[in-house]
């Protein structure tokens, strides 16, 4: 068994607040981090590749995977299904690698209520303001005006769940938010439950203690 257990690091935010950008930066920071590649029934955006950003599935294939118990969590978001395959998560955390999830509040709730929930660390990213959120969605240049309006309408629904997360950051300055995320993750890796090897270490300390007394 690895010395430490991996964390399930959940990043949520209204669309456009910056969680994908932050997730990318975290992946560059630590190559021991694994990104949980979700399955989705939505169409790929320009530049997105199957198996890199998402596994793009038909609705039928998606529902079959859910029925077969292959999803740690799944949800219906913006008219499409999204879900996190469970097998790679179990592999990663038992071998001591953290897994980063970009999921909505429904995914957060299901992961925290799952058998892996005790290893979850949930972080919510808030935008500095609603006009700035719209500006970021528009500047990303990936979605039509119609899709942007749909995402803006949904943003309050997402923001209203902020109180269920372990940590909440306002993503004003990108570099500062990135630093805060790194600090949180570094500290959470030292949670007692994340360090199964401590049991053995303390047993050894006890033996040494008894030998010298
Ligand atoms: P999300 O994944 O939450 O939908 P993105 O990470 O795609 O959001 O970010 C949306 C847009 O906002 C992108 O163009 C990104 O470069 C930009 N952005 C992210 N964080 C900041 C920030 N702190 N300040 C300014 N722009 C940002
Ligand atoms: P997008 O279509 O912009 O990539 O993602 C739309 C929303 O779906 C985002 O809020 C994102 O966090 C969420 N999402 C992406 N993958 C998953 C997933 O596997 N599960 C859940 N519950 N939400 C997801």
mmCIF file of C-alpha atoms and ligand atoms in Angstrom:
data_model
loop_
_atom_site.group_PDB
_atom_site.id
_atom_site.type_symbol
_atom_site.label_atom_id
_atom_site.label_comp_id
_atom_site.label_asym_id
_atom_site.label_seq_id
_atom_site.Cartn_x
_atom_site.Cartn_y
_atom_site.Cartn_z
ATOM 1 C CA UNK A 1 0.000 0.000 0.000
ATOM 2 C CA UNK A 2 1.191 3.551 -0.736
ATOM 3 C CA UNK A 3 2.311 5.707 2.212
ATOM 4 C CA UNK A 4 -0.490 8.079 1.578
ATOM 5 C CA UNK A 5 -4.009 7.841 0.264
ATOM 6 C CA UNK A 6 -5.001 10.138 -2.630
ATOM 7 C CA UNK A 7 -7.559 12.892 -2.218
ATOM 8 C CA UNK A 8 -10.632 13.345 -4.376
ATOM 9 C CA UNK A 9 -10.299 17.078 -5.079
ATOM 10 C CA UNK A 10 -13.607 18.492 -6.274
ATOM 11 C CA UNK A 11 -13.648 21.875 -8.017
ATOM 12 C CA UNK A 12 -17.052 23.431 -8.725
ATOM 13 C CA UNK A 13 -18.147 26.873 -9.871
ATOM 14 C CA UNK A 14 -20.690 28.497 -12.125
ATOM 15 C CA UNK A 15 -19.570 28.083 -15.721
ATOM 16 C CA UNK A 16 -17.028 30.790 -16.584
ATOM 17 C CA UNK A 17 -15.670 31.426 -13.067
ATOM 18 C CA UNK A 18 -12.351 29.820 -13.976
ATOM 19 C CA UNK A 19 -12.292 26.259 -12.699
ATOM 20 C CA UNK A 20 -10.947 24.666 -15.910
ATOM 21 C CA UNK A 21 -8.151 27.242 -16.067
ATOM 22 C CA UNK A 22 -7.296 26.578 -12.425
ATOM 23 C CA UNK A 23 -7.505 22.819 -12.900
ATOM 24 C CA UNK A 24 -5.037 23.050 -15.815
ATOM 25 C CA UNK A 25 -2.626 25.074 -13.681
ATOM 26 C CA UNK A 26 -2.838 22.548 -10.840
ATOM 27 C CA UNK A 27 -2.085 19.706 -13.254
ATOM 28 C CA UNK A 28 1.053 21.560 -14.379
ATOM 29 C CA UNK A 29 2.067 22.196 -10.779
ATOM 30 C CA UNK A 30 2.058 18.541 -9.737
ATOM 31 C CA UNK A 31 2.351 15.734 -12.246
ATOM 32 C CA UNK A 32 1.242 13.280 -9.543
ATOM 33 C CA UNK A 33 -2.262 14.734 -9.865
ATOM 34 C CA UNK A 34 -4.704 12.853 -12.068
ATOM 35 C CA UNK A 35 -7.559 14.625 -13.804
ATOM 36 C CA UNK A 36 -10.834 12.701 -13.730
ATOM 37 C CA UNK A 37 -11.915 12.623 -17.365
ATOM 38 C CA UNK A 38 -15.695 12.678 -17.334
ATOM 39 C CA UNK A 39 -18.030 11.027 -19.778
ATOM 40 C CA UNK A 40 -20.603 13.275 -21.432
ATOM 41 C CA UNK A 41 -23.360 13.136 -24.030
ATOM 42 C CA UNK A 42 -22.666 16.723 -25.178
ATOM 43 C CA UNK A 43 -20.974 17.348 -28.516
ATOM 44 C CA UNK A 44 -17.230 18.110 -28.471
ATOM 45 C CA UNK A 45 -16.243 21.797 -28.733
ATOM 46 C CA UNK A 46 -13.636 22.770 -31.311
ATOM 47 C CA UNK A 47 -10.282 21.513 -30.068
ATOM 48 C CA UNK A 48 -11.690 18.957 -27.642
ATOM 49 C CA UNK A 49 -10.607 15.335 -28.114
ATOM 50 C CA UNK A 50 -12.242 12.077 -27.024
ATOM 51 C CA UNK A 51 -10.347 10.731 -24.014
ATOM 52 C CA UNK A 52 -8.601 14.045 -23.278
ATOM 53 C CA UNK A 53 -11.234 16.611 -22.160
ATOM 54 C CA UNK A 54 -14.108 14.104 -22.026
ATOM 55 C CA UNK A 55 -15.217 10.686 -23.187
ATOM 56 C CA UNK A 56 -17.917 11.677 -25.668
ATOM 57 C CA UNK A 57 -20.639 9.027 -25.516
ATOM 58 C CA UNK A 58 -24.074 8.495 -27.016
ATOM 59 C CA UNK A 59 -26.933 8.713 -24.545
ATOM 60 C CA UNK A 60 -27.442 4.967 -24.846
ATOM 61 C CA UNK A 61 -23.798 4.150 -24.049
ATOM 62 C CA UNK A 62 -23.808 6.634 -21.155
ATOM 63 C CA UNK A 63 -26.926 5.149 -19.579
ATOM 64 C CA UNK A 64 -25.505 1.631 -19.948
ATOM 65 C CA UNK A 65 -22.380 2.639 -18.005
ATOM 66 C CA UNK A 66 -24.552 4.101 -15.248
ATOM 67 C CA UNK A 67 -26.637 0.897 -15.102
ATOM 68 C CA UNK A 68 -23.440 -1.175 -14.935
ATOM 69 C CA UNK A 69 -22.247 0.812 -11.888
ATOM 70 C CA UNK A 70 -19.280 2.302 -13.710
ATOM 71 C CA UNK A 71 -19.956 5.912 -12.620
ATOM 72 C CA UNK A 72 -18.958 7.333 -9.248
ATOM 73 C CA UNK A 73 -21.535 10.070 -9.836
ATOM 74 C CA UNK A 74 -23.581 11.388 -12.724
ATOM 75 C CA UNK A 75 -25.884 14.319 -13.410
ATOM 76 C CA UNK A 76 -27.918 16.104 -16.046
ATOM 77 C CA UNK A 77 -26.394 19.560 -16.708
ATOM 78 C CA UNK A 78 -27.416 22.038 -19.457
ATOM 79 C CA UNK A 79 -29.484 19.335 -21.194
ATOM 80 C CA UNK A 80 -26.670 16.768 -21.340
ATOM 81 C CA UNK A 81 -25.511 13.902 -19.144
ATOM 82 C CA UNK A 82 -22.149 14.037 -17.395
ATOM 83 C CA UNK A 83 -20.518 11.428 -15.176
ATOM 84 C CA UNK A 84 -17.221 10.431 -13.545
ATOM 85 C CA UNK A 85 -15.942 6.889 -14.255
ATOM 86 C CA UNK A 86 -15.148 5.243 -10.913
ATOM 87 C CA UNK A 87 -12.444 2.665 -11.805
ATOM 88 C CA UNK A 88 -9.547 5.097 -12.468
ATOM 89 C CA UNK A 89 -10.403 6.981 -9.272
ATOM 90 C CA UNK A 90 -10.092 3.882 -7.086
ATOM 91 C CA UNK A 91 -6.785 2.952 -8.745
ATOM 92 C CA UNK A 92 -5.336 6.427 -8.287
ATOM 93 C CA UNK A 93 -6.243 7.006 -4.684
ATOM 94 C CA UNK A 94 -5.062 3.597 -3.475
ATOM 95 C CA UNK A 95 -1.712 4.224 -5.111
ATOM 96 C CA UNK A 96 -1.422 7.628 -3.429
ATOM 97 C CA UNK A 97 -2.312 9.916 -6.306
ATOM 98 C CA UNK A 98 -4.899 12.682 -5.927
ATOM 99 C CA UNK A 99 -7.714 12.960 -8.452
ATOM 100 C CA UNK A 100 -9.049 16.318 -9.592
ATOM 101 C CA UNK A 101 -12.751 16.569 -10.510
ATOM 102 C CA UNK A 102 -14.393 19.379 -12.458
ATOM 103 C CA UNK A 103 -18.016 18.576 -11.593
ATOM 104 C CA UNK A 104 -21.144 20.522 -10.661
ATOM 105 C CA UNK A 105 -22.800 20.637 -7.211
ATOM 106 C CA UNK A 106 -24.726 17.407 -7.889
ATOM 107 C CA UNK A 107 -21.454 15.594 -8.574
ATOM 108 C CA UNK A 108 -19.938 17.049 -5.390
ATOM 109 C CA UNK A 109 -22.866 15.823 -3.292
ATOM 110 C CA UNK A 110 -22.777 12.316 -4.763
ATOM 111 C CA UNK A 111 -19.008 11.969 -4.377
ATOM 112 C CA UNK A 112 -19.119 13.130 -0.769
ATOM 113 C CA UNK A 113 -21.951 10.649 -0.058
ATOM 114 C CA UNK A 114 -20.114 7.763 -1.754
ATOM 115 C CA UNK A 115 -17.870 5.215 -0.028
ATOM 116 C CA UNK A 116 -14.893 7.364 -1.108
ATOM 117 C CA UNK A 117 -16.415 10.509 0.442
ATOM 118 C CA UNK A 118 -14.101 10.503 3.457
ATOM 119 C CA UNK A 119 -11.210 11.227 1.089
ATOM 120 C CA UNK A 120 -13.013 14.120 -0.640
ATOM 121 C CA UNK A 121 -11.855 17.746 -0.529
ATOM 122 C CA UNK A 122 -14.393 20.120 -2.048
ATOM 123 C CA UNK A 123 -13.601 23.636 -3.219
ATOM 124 C CA UNK A 124 -16.041 26.133 -4.702
ATOM 125 C CA UNK A 125 -14.840 28.945 -6.977
ATOM 126 C CA UNK A 126 -16.899 32.148 -6.939
ATOM 127 C CA UNK A 127 -16.566 34.918 -9.557
ATOM 128 C CA UNK A 128 -15.782 38.439 -8.275
ATOM 129 C CA UNK A 129 -19.059 39.723 -9.810
ATOM 130 C CA UNK A 130 -21.836 38.673 -12.189
ATOM 131 C CA UNK A 131 -20.821 41.145 -14.960
ATOM 132 C CA UNK A 132 -17.279 39.716 -14.756
ATOM 133 C CA UNK A 133 -18.681 36.174 -14.993
ATOM 134 C CA UNK A 134 -20.498 37.119 -18.215
ATOM 135 C CA UNK A 135 -17.380 38.840 -19.549
ATOM 136 C CA UNK A 136 -15.322 35.679 -18.950
ATOM 137 C CA UNK A 137 -17.909 33.459 -20.620
ATOM 138 C CA UNK A 138 -17.936 35.780 -23.635
ATOM 139 C CA UNK A 139 -14.153 36.152 -23.760
ATOM 140 C CA UNK A 140 -13.701 32.376 -23.782
ATOM 141 C CA UNK A 141 -15.251 32.542 -27.256
ATOM 142 C CA UNK A 142 -16.320 28.911 -27.222
ATOM 143 C CA UNK A 143 -20.092 29.189 -26.953
ATOM 144 C CA UNK A 144 -22.882 30.825 -28.954
ATOM 145 C CA UNK A 145 -24.864 33.740 -27.467
ATOM 146 C CA UNK A 146 -27.707 31.322 -26.832
ATOM 147 C CA UNK A 147 -25.507 28.878 -24.880
ATOM 148 C CA UNK A 148 -23.958 31.767 -22.907
ATOM 149 C CA UNK A 149 -27.431 32.968 -21.879
ATOM 150 C CA UNK A 150 -28.338 29.439 -20.786
ATOM 151 C CA UNK A 151 -25.146 29.203 -18.718
ATOM 152 C CA UNK A 152 -25.765 32.631 -17.114
ATOM 153 C CA UNK A 153 -29.314 31.586 -16.168
ATOM 154 C CA UNK A 154 -27.976 28.407 -14.560
ATOM 155 C CA UNK A 155 -25.167 30.179 -12.711
ATOM 156 C CA UNK A 156 -27.279 31.184 -9.712
ATOM 157 C CA UNK A 157 -28.417 27.607 -9.243
ATOM 158 C CA UNK A 158 -24.754 26.558 -9.040
ATOM 159 C CA UNK A 159 -23.692 29.496 -6.804
ATOM 160 C CA UNK A 160 -26.569 28.784 -4.384
ATOM 161 C CA UNK A 161 -24.788 25.556 -3.335
ATOM 162 C CA UNK A 162 -21.577 27.285 -2.260
ATOM 163 C CA UNK A 163 -22.299 26.645 1.445
ATOM 164 C CA UNK A 164 -21.835 22.859 1.109
ATOM 165 C CA UNK A 165 -18.138 23.055 0.173
ATOM 166 C CA UNK A 166 -15.116 22.713 2.484
ATOM 167 C CA UNK A 167 -13.396 25.776 0.977
ATOM 168 C CA UNK A 168 -14.708 28.735 -1.038
ATOM 169 C CA UNK A 169 -12.410 31.024 -3.048
ATOM 170 C CA UNK A 170 -13.258 34.206 -4.936
ATOM 171 C CA UNK A 171 -11.333 33.959 -8.208
ATOM 172 C CA UNK A 172 -10.427 37.601 -8.678
ATOM 173 C CA UNK A 173 -6.689 37.447 -9.320
ATOM 174 C CA UNK A 174 -5.885 34.170 -11.085
ATOM 175 C CA UNK A 175 -2.344 33.769 -9.704
ATOM 176 C CA UNK A 176 -3.512 34.431 -6.140
ATOM 177 C CA UNK A 177 -6.336 31.883 -6.454
ATOM 178 C CA UNK A 178 -3.908 29.309 -7.821
ATOM 179 C CA UNK A 179 -1.593 29.842 -4.841
ATOM 180 C CA UNK A 180 -4.477 29.445 -2.390
ATOM 181 C CA UNK A 181 -5.521 26.196 -4.045
ATOM 182 C CA UNK A 182 -1.991 24.829 -3.756
ATOM 183 C CA UNK A 183 -1.879 25.757 -0.070
ATOM 184 C CA UNK A 184 -5.198 24.017 0.611
ATOM 185 C CA UNK A 185 -4.199 20.845 -1.236
ATOM 186 C CA UNK A 186 -0.766 20.697 0.416
ATOM 187 C CA UNK A 187 -2.345 20.921 3.873
ATOM 188 C CA UNK A 188 -5.177 18.473 3.172
ATOM 189 C CA UNK A 189 -2.696 15.828 2.042
ATOM 190 C CA UNK A 190 -1.555 15.683 5.667
ATOM 191 C CA UNK A 191 -4.975 14.824 7.086
ATOM 192 C CA UNK A 192 -4.541 11.805 9.342
ATOM 193 C CA UNK A 193 -6.913 9.678 7.280
ATOM 194 C CA UNK A 194 -4.814 10.383 4.184
ATOM 195 C CA UNK A 195 -1.722 8.887 5.805
ATOM 196 C CA UNK A 196 -2.311 5.163 6.490
ATOM 197 C CA UNK A 197 1.444 4.586 6.919
ATOM 198 C CA UNK A 198 1.339 6.577 10.165
ATOM 199 C CA UNK A 199 -0.164 3.560 11.984
ATOM 200 C CA UNK A 200 2.994 1.595 11.303
ATOM 201 C CA UNK A 201 5.249 4.527 12.162
ATOM 202 C CA UNK A 202 3.559 5.042 15.529
ATOM 203 C CA UNK A 203 3.772 1.302 16.279
ATOM 204 C CA UNK A 204 7.522 1.544 15.650
ATOM 205 C CA UNK A 205 7.765 4.593 17.915
ATOM 206 C CA UNK A 206 5.932 2.648 20.617
ATOM 207 C CA UNK A 207 8.357 -0.273 20.379
ATOM 208 C CA UNK A 208 11.354 2.053 20.578
ATOM 209 C CA UNK A 209 9.772 3.817 23.505
ATOM 210 C CA UNK A 210 9.231 0.543 25.366
ATOM 211 C CA UNK A 211 12.758 -0.680 24.596
ATOM 212 C CA UNK A 212 14.402 2.396 26.068
ATOM 213 C CA UNK A 213 12.245 2.546 29.216
HETATM 214 P P1 LIG B 1 -14.984 27.442 -16.215
HETATM 215 O O1 LIG B 1 -14.149 26.220 -16.385
HETATM 216 O O2 LIG B 1 -15.287 27.735 -14.783
HETATM 217 O O3 LIG B 1 -16.216 27.426 -17.058
HETATM 218 P P2 LIG B 1 -12.757 28.828 -17.570
HETATM 219 O O4 LIG B 1 -11.609 28.310 -16.798
HETATM 220 O O5 LIG B 1 -12.998 28.302 -18.948
HETATM 221 O O6 LIG B 1 -14.127 28.704 -16.698
HETATM 222 O O7 LIG B 1 -12.595 30.430 -17.613
HETATM 223 C C1 LIG B 1 -13.466 31.253 -18.367
HETATM 224 C C2 LIG B 1 -12.653 32.413 -18.973
HETATM 225 O O8 LIG B 1 -12.228 33.296 -17.923
HETATM 226 C C3 LIG B 1 -11.388 31.945 -19.695
HETATM 227 O O9 LIG B 1 -11.218 32.748 -20.851
HETATM 228 C C4 LIG B 1 -10.284 32.206 -18.658
HETATM 229 O O10 LIG B 1 -9.037 32.481 -19.275
HETATM 230 C C5 LIG B 1 -10.809 33.432 -17.926
HETATM 231 N N1 LIG B 1 -10.396 33.547 -16.506
HETATM 232 C C6 LIG B 1 -10.332 32.552 -15.582
HETATM 233 N N2 LIG B 1 -9.947 33.024 -14.371
HETATM 234 C C7 LIG B 1 -9.744 34.357 -14.537
HETATM 235 C C8 LIG B 1 -9.318 35.437 -13.658
HETATM 236 N N3 LIG B 1 -9.030 35.232 -12.364
HETATM 237 N N4 LIG B 1 -9.239 36.678 -14.176
HETATM 238 C C9 LIG B 1 -9.538 36.908 -15.488
HETATM 239 N N5 LIG B 1 -9.930 35.953 -16.370
HETATM 240 C C10 LIG B 1 -10.042 34.693 -15.909
HETATM 241 P P1 LIG B 2 -18.926 21.936 -19.884
HETATM 242 O O1 LIG B 2 -20.012 21.470 -20.829
HETATM 243 O O2 LIG B 2 -18.766 23.429 -19.878
HETATM 244 O O3 LIG B 2 -17.625 21.226 -20.111
HETATM 245 O O4 LIG B 2 -19.390 21.551 -18.420
HETATM 246 C C1 LIG B 2 -20.641 21.970 -17.979
HETATM 247 C C2 LIG B 2 -20.797 21.670 -16.496
HETATM 248 O O5 LIG B 2 -20.803 20.260 -16.278
HETATM 249 C C3 LIG B 2 -19.693 22.241 -15.609
HETATM 250 O O6 LIG B 2 -20.315 22.865 -14.489
HETATM 251 C C4 LIG B 2 -18.925 21.032 -15.176
HETATM 252 O O7 LIG B 2 -18.378 21.195 -13.879
HETATM 253 C C5 LIG B 2 -20.002 19.970 -15.163
HETATM 254 N N1 LIG B 2 -19.444 18.625 -15.308
HETATM 255 C C6 LIG B 2 -18.446 18.224 -16.136
HETATM 256 N N2 LIG B 2 -18.193 16.914 -15.962
HETATM 257 C C7 LIG B 2 -19.040 16.487 -15.002
HETATM 258 C C8 LIG B 2 -19.247 15.219 -14.368
HETATM 259 O O8 LIG B 2 -18.600 14.207 -14.639
HETATM 260 N N3 LIG B 2 -20.219 15.175 -13.414
HETATM 261 C C9 LIG B 2 -20.966 16.251 -13.060
HETATM 262 N N4 LIG B 2 -21.869 16.089 -12.091
HETATM 263 N N5 LIG B 2 -20.791 17.460 -13.622
HETATM 264 C C10 LIG B 2 -19.839 17.574 -14.586
#
